[in-house]
XYZ file of C-alpha atoms in Angstrom:
412
model
C 158.927 -19.734 45.327
C 159.717 -23.030 46.709
C 158.194 -24.555 50.025
C 161.083 -23.910 51.996
C 161.132 -20.454 51.307
C 157.642 -19.948 52.773
C 158.108 -22.656 55.658
C 155.277 -24.318 54.429
C 154.743 -27.979 53.773
C 153.163 -29.808 51.295
C 149.907 -30.733 53.182
C 149.578 -26.785 54.511
C 150.116 -25.331 50.554
C 147.147 -28.139 49.657
C 144.734 -27.368 52.479
C 145.165 -23.581 51.909
C 144.287 -24.493 48.066
C 140.861 -26.114 49.375
C 140.050 -23.492 52.016
C 140.492 -20.254 49.723
C 140.836 -21.171 45.975
C 137.917 -21.749 43.766
C 139.012 -25.205 42.310
C 137.529 -25.898 39.058
C 140.476 -28.559 37.956
C 141.367 -31.871 39.114
C 144.686 -31.302 41.151
C 147.715 -33.746 40.234
C 148.516 -34.603 44.027
C 151.781 -32.643 43.959
C 153.580 -29.464 44.437
C 155.651 -28.080 41.761
C 158.667 -26.312 42.363
C 160.643 -26.708 39.648
C 160.796 -27.913 36.015
C 163.256 -27.794 33.385
C 163.510 -28.908 29.707
C 160.881 -32.777 29.459
C 160.218 -32.660 33.675
C 158.860 -31.318 35.909
C 159.779 -31.676 39.545
C 158.032 -32.095 42.760
C 158.265 -30.456 46.173
C 160.568 -33.967 47.206
C 162.712 -34.148 44.098
C 160.521 -36.325 42.306
C 160.678 -36.020 38.259
C 157.605 -36.124 36.349
C 158.091 -36.744 32.627
C 156.119 -33.545 31.312
C 153.660 -35.250 27.941
C 151.349 -32.256 28.522
C 153.500 -29.513 28.100
C 151.436 -27.227 30.553
C 148.837 -27.669 27.656
C 151.177 -27.143 24.411
C 152.763 -24.292 26.615
C 156.195 -24.892 27.320
C 157.090 -25.790 23.420
C 160.574 -25.161 23.543
C 161.292 -26.863 26.525
C 160.317 -26.181 30.536
C 162.419 -23.161 31.824
C 163.884 -22.720 28.655
C 167.132 -20.741 29.613
C 166.692 -17.886 26.657
C 163.356 -17.676 27.598
C 164.315 -17.389 31.367
C 167.222 -14.849 30.895
C 164.910 -12.507 29.084
C 162.283 -12.317 31.390
C 165.137 -11.406 33.858
C 166.744 -9.091 31.670
C 163.362 -7.470 30.720
C 161.842 -7.146 34.095
C 164.422 -4.663 35.673
C 164.411 -2.239 33.179
C 160.472 -1.971 32.164
C 157.641 -4.041 33.701
C 154.829 -2.816 32.661
C 153.722 -0.124 30.603
C 150.664 0.769 29.215
C 150.036 1.019 25.166
C 151.062 4.774 24.850
C 154.477 4.582 24.617
C 156.746 2.199 21.577
C 158.619 -0.191 23.562
C 161.535 -2.391 21.685
C 160.232 -6.090 22.865
C 156.673 -5.442 21.281
C 158.196 -4.286 17.738
C 160.587 -6.609 17.624
C 158.362 -9.733 18.212
C 155.765 -8.182 15.675
C 158.052 -8.271 12.960
C 159.697 -11.550 13.859
C 155.894 -12.950 13.985
C 154.819 -11.000 11.357
C 157.006 -12.274 8.785
C 157.252 -15.587 9.818
C 153.316 -15.848 9.263
C 153.556 -14.173 6.303
C 150.901 -11.444 7.960
C 150.962 -7.961 7.796
C 149.631 -6.646 10.976
C 149.456 -7.742 14.533
C 147.451 -6.846 17.997
C 148.418 -8.745 20.913
C 146.194 -10.125 24.208
C 147.007 -11.665 27.277
C 145.268 -15.279 26.846
C 144.012 -17.372 24.103
C 140.254 -16.628 24.467
C 141.111 -13.004 24.418
C 142.592 -13.396 21.073
C 139.732 -15.406 19.790
C 137.605 -12.226 20.653
C 139.371 -9.912 19.347
C 139.439 -11.902 16.427
C 135.524 -12.241 16.095
C 135.610 -9.150 17.399
C 137.354 -8.025 14.184
C 135.491 -9.600 11.682
C 132.436 -8.591 12.485
C 133.440 -5.188 12.784
C 134.621 -5.597 8.566
C 131.280 -7.347 8.318
C 129.223 -4.429 9.615
C 131.384 -1.596 8.526
C 131.676 -3.113 4.594
C 128.621 -4.873 4.136
C 126.145 -3.063 6.746
C 124.861 -4.170 10.263
C 123.818 -7.356 10.042
C 126.826 -9.077 8.286
C 127.749 -10.550 11.869
C 126.968 -14.449 11.335
C 129.841 -17.181 12.002
C 129.965 -20.386 11.407
C 132.397 -22.904 13.637
C 132.667 -26.192 13.953
C 131.013 -28.833 16.020
C 133.198 -30.264 18.528
C 135.024 -27.196 18.441
C 136.202 -25.093 21.423
C 137.206 -21.637 21.068
C 137.380 -20.211 24.949
C 135.634 -20.192 27.794
C 134.322 -15.830 27.644
C 130.946 -15.536 26.553
C 132.308 -15.195 22.521
C 134.404 -17.693 22.936
C 132.237 -19.631 24.551
C 129.516 -19.213 22.268
C 131.387 -19.999 19.026
C 132.431 -23.084 20.694
C 130.397 -26.137 19.332
C 129.657 -27.636 22.114
C 126.252 -26.524 23.433
C 125.910 -29.681 25.809
C 129.838 -28.930 27.580
C 130.163 -27.858 30.865
C 132.251 -24.987 29.441
C 128.576 -23.725 27.710
C 126.545 -25.453 30.673
C 124.514 -23.374 33.091
C 126.121 -19.699 30.991
C 122.877 -19.724 28.686
C 122.116 -17.759 27.089
C 125.349 -17.506 24.229
C 126.033 -14.408 22.081
C 124.164 -14.655 19.535
C 124.764 -14.878 16.060
C 127.054 -18.198 15.621
C 126.139 -21.505 14.211
C 127.969 -24.969 14.330
C 128.058 -27.396 11.953
C 129.789 -30.250 11.417
C 133.722 -30.999 11.136
C 134.935 -31.977 7.838
C 131.876 -32.010 6.057
C 132.019 -28.998 3.196
C 128.291 -29.534 2.179
C 127.350 -28.834 5.754
C 128.899 -25.359 5.786
C 128.125 -24.347 2.383
C 124.382 -25.390 3.606
C 124.970 -23.146 7.042
C 125.934 -20.053 4.881
C 123.571 -17.242 4.660
C 122.822 -13.535 3.642
C 124.204 -12.652 7.045
C 127.983 -14.406 7.388
C 130.459 -12.858 7.705
C 133.427 -15.631 8.244
C 134.038 -19.542 8.915
C 135.732 -20.092 12.032
C 137.789 -23.399 12.548
C 140.770 -25.343 14.209
C 142.909 -26.908 12.182
C 143.010 -29.694 14.425
C 140.296 -29.826 17.431
C 141.883 -29.649 20.496
C 138.772 -30.155 22.818
C 137.481 -31.872 20.670
C 139.233 -35.329 20.756
C 142.034 -34.054 18.217
C 140.542 -34.326 15.019
C 143.121 -32.896 12.072
C 141.059 -31.154 9.490
C 141.695 -33.367 6.901
C 142.988 -31.201 3.461
C 140.343 -31.715 0.783
C 138.003 -30.198 3.670
C 140.312 -27.581 4.538
C 140.560 -26.547 0.864
C 136.840 -26.710 -0.139
C 136.374 -24.361 3.179
C 139.175 -21.569 1.588
C 137.524 -21.677 -1.561
C 134.282 -21.574 -0.456
C 135.284 -18.404 1.847
C 136.439 -17.190 -1.579
C 133.052 -17.980 -3.628
C 131.137 -16.057 -0.862
C 133.184 -13.454 0.447
C 133.660 -14.394 3.847
C 136.624 -14.110 5.755
C 138.197 -17.235 6.789
C 138.820 -17.582 10.615
C 141.978 -19.645 12.175
C 142.265 -20.980 15.388
C 145.633 -21.514 16.360
C 145.653 -21.558 20.357
C 146.777 -24.827 20.660
C 147.825 -25.843 17.323
C 150.057 -22.923 16.608
C 153.920 -22.446 16.730
C 155.551 -25.682 15.737
C 153.298 -27.978 17.727
C 152.175 -29.636 14.574
C 154.801 -29.933 12.307
C 154.967 -26.997 10.824
C 155.446 -23.392 12.239
C 151.282 -23.106 11.871
C 149.405 -25.542 11.362
C 147.146 -23.798 8.189
C 150.329 -24.177 6.161
C 150.224 -28.083 5.843
C 147.383 -27.217 3.939
C 148.837 -24.737 1.583
C 145.615 -21.808 3.003
C 146.014 -18.586 4.831
C 143.425 -17.088 7.013
C 142.133 -13.664 6.773
C 142.827 -13.685 10.984
C 144.986 -15.985 12.578
C 144.348 -16.106 16.886
C 147.491 -17.716 18.799
C 148.896 -18.238 22.118
C 149.827 -21.305 24.820
C 153.238 -21.582 22.740
C 154.215 -18.112 21.607
C 154.855 -17.152 25.406
C 157.011 -19.865 26.342
C 155.435 -19.849 29.499
C 154.501 -16.346 29.676
C 151.206 -14.627 29.053
C 150.546 -13.710 26.091
C 148.482 -14.119 22.675
C 148.037 -12.266 19.710
C 145.739 -12.193 16.188
C 147.361 -11.710 12.930
C 145.828 -10.359 10.024
C 145.952 -8.954 6.638
C 146.476 -5.207 6.235
C 142.534 -4.802 4.261
C 140.588 -6.792 7.548
C 143.120 -5.473 9.995
C 141.601 -1.502 9.164
C 138.096 -2.664 11.377
C 140.167 -2.025 14.628
C 140.504 1.639 14.916
C 141.069 4.325 17.145
C 138.802 2.951 20.203
C 137.223 0.148 18.558
C 139.217 -2.675 20.764
C 141.754 -2.809 23.314
C 144.021 -3.844 26.310
C 145.517 -3.138 29.732
C 147.862 -6.113 29.686
C 148.411 -7.252 25.997
C 151.853 -6.353 24.396
C 153.067 -6.266 28.213
C 157.253 -5.817 27.462
C 158.509 -8.532 29.416
C 155.782 -11.325 28.074
C 156.722 -9.928 24.576
C 160.078 -10.248 25.221
C 159.725 -14.109 26.801
C 157.420 -14.841 23.456
C 160.611 -12.767 21.148
C 163.262 -14.872 22.907
C 160.194 -18.239 22.487
C 159.683 -17.245 19.166
C 163.430 -17.286 18.253
C 164.430 -20.636 19.905
C 161.075 -22.230 18.135
C 162.388 -21.280 14.676
C 166.174 -21.434 14.979
C 166.282 -24.589 16.293
C 163.432 -25.920 13.446
C 161.584 -27.562 16.749
C 158.502 -28.280 13.786
C 160.500 -30.579 11.892
C 161.967 -32.185 15.278
C 157.799 -32.213 16.531
C 156.801 -33.986 13.104
C 160.121 -36.228 13.067
C 160.088 -37.335 16.789
C 156.013 -36.917 16.399
C 155.580 -39.879 13.569
C 158.194 -42.229 15.616
C 155.734 -41.668 18.686
C 152.595 -42.038 16.788
C 153.409 -45.418 15.410
C 155.046 -46.633 19.023
C 151.466 -45.948 20.292
C 149.620 -47.491 17.783
C 151.085 -51.263 19.260
C 149.987 -50.481 22.559
C 147.466 -52.881 23.646
C 143.482 -51.429 23.526
C 143.941 -48.355 21.068
C 141.038 -48.035 18.730
C 142.814 -45.359 16.888
C 145.861 -42.901 17.443
C 144.949 -39.180 15.737
C 147.199 -35.975 15.330
C 149.966 -34.251 13.398
C 152.979 -33.415 15.038
C 153.049 -33.911 18.582
C 149.964 -32.845 18.867
C 149.091 -36.617 19.763
C 145.386 -37.999 20.687
C 144.493 -41.711 21.687
C 141.454 -43.088 21.812
C 140.998 -46.319 24.055
C 138.150 -49.318 23.014
C 137.155 -48.992 26.646
C 136.332 -45.789 28.728
C 139.460 -46.221 30.754
C 140.665 -42.190 30.101
C 140.746 -41.528 34.102
C 142.871 -44.660 35.210
C 145.253 -44.251 32.276
C 145.904 -40.988 33.194
C 146.282 -41.594 36.995
C 147.949 -44.417 36.126
C 150.685 -42.975 34.103
C 150.696 -40.282 36.950
C 151.614 -42.764 39.497
C 154.291 -43.977 37.670
C 155.655 -40.481 37.073
C 154.798 -39.131 33.750
C 151.777 -36.354 33.184
C 149.417 -36.394 30.501
C 145.851 -34.567 30.249
C 142.268 -36.888 29.420
C 139.227 -35.811 27.077
C 135.911 -37.170 27.740
C 136.364 -41.062 29.073
C 138.954 -42.522 26.147
C 141.585 -40.011 24.757
C 144.747 -39.205 26.225
C 145.572 -36.024 24.534
C 149.773 -35.729 24.596
C 150.889 -32.125 24.244
C 155.028 -32.697 25.543
C 157.430 -30.162 24.622
C 158.953 -30.349 21.004
C 162.175 -30.768 22.136
C 160.976 -34.739 23.188
C 163.332 -37.179 21.873
C 162.754 -40.341 20.606
C 164.236 -42.087 23.488
C 161.356 -39.700 26.449
C 159.055 -41.670 23.418
C 160.098 -44.845 24.466
C 159.493 -44.074 27.927
C 156.238 -42.541 27.821
C 154.867 -45.728 25.806
C 156.224 -48.116 28.132
C 154.891 -45.868 31.088
C 151.564 -46.145 29.176
C 151.338 -49.594 28.733
C 151.701 -50.511 32.423
C 149.054 -47.732 32.977
C 146.493 -49.291 29.910
C 147.178 -53.016 31.290
C 146.433 -51.891 34.477
C 143.125 -50.262 34.366
C 141.631 -52.243 31.543
C 142.850 -55.946 31.808
C 143.660 -55.236 35.689
C 140.756 -53.544 36.366
C 142.339 -51.458 38.861
C 140.800 -48.074 39.458
C 142.909 -45.766 40.548
C 142.902 -43.795 44.145
C 140.869 -40.203 43.893
C 143.154 -37.290 44.126
């Protein structure tokens, strides 16, 4: 829908949002009406360079033509049915994903937090089935983020974060160990532990990649103790890190892996993939979903995955990401640049993140913020070196204005 089609002004849309919506987001001050490739366009046609990608969703580009065509084709045939009949998009996507990841089974959900809930439930059910009712403890990492529903929120290792404050008590059975500290994870293993759950690169925690030694050590620890390895690839998966899945860079294989975001190319779909043995924990009625595996979402995801793999957008993410990291290191006031592929965090030496974020917006570029010092970049994986040059020029201006000129951004 466009403003002209509903006979509303941008001001009226903003006023109606304020009146009727429970708004937990700090809005950018524009109405996003269209998008294409590397850009979003507002109600007046102004272009915004997209370096947040819908939070790592629009990986094959905004409104990718093949994804759009797949949605348009499917929506006229079968928009929704529950998971009783077989559907073509569902099974074609299942085959494509499982073969690409060398995994055995897939279970669809609609959002990332649901996928992590399913992963947690499958691991606990496996533990109870094989070892008894107390085998449900899961170790996660401090600084992790796994979602906002109760199980995923409880797995999140940020007890002082707004995502947990006010919502306690959390679900029991989780403990948090220091990320990239194998000894601390080992110390948290008990007789009741069934799994270790990790992000290969912590996203909301500040864009912190696991070290190769840590990830290999965790995989070895799981084998030694008979634990399941659960990997949360909601944000890192599907070519974002420079490989199809981030865990592939570490030469480890999970028992269960969760995915969402980039999987659907803009449509709400998520999934877990599991080994044959662990997947058996989900027996008839043990888990379910109304919208998971929706035919339109599966058709979109099938087109998106084919675009990502056939165009080697993982390779592009690695090449362009390496180029971008080196450029970012030359910006003023940069303390550290972290990440892999086109998942990058820039930590500055002053708490000016908010001003930098809005300085970028004022210069028609969209980025995300973590805390008060870290700007996170998650552009579509079609980004070119020219796009990165433009982004760095904008960031440089925003940083100088925010830190050296100490200019405060206007409040949205």
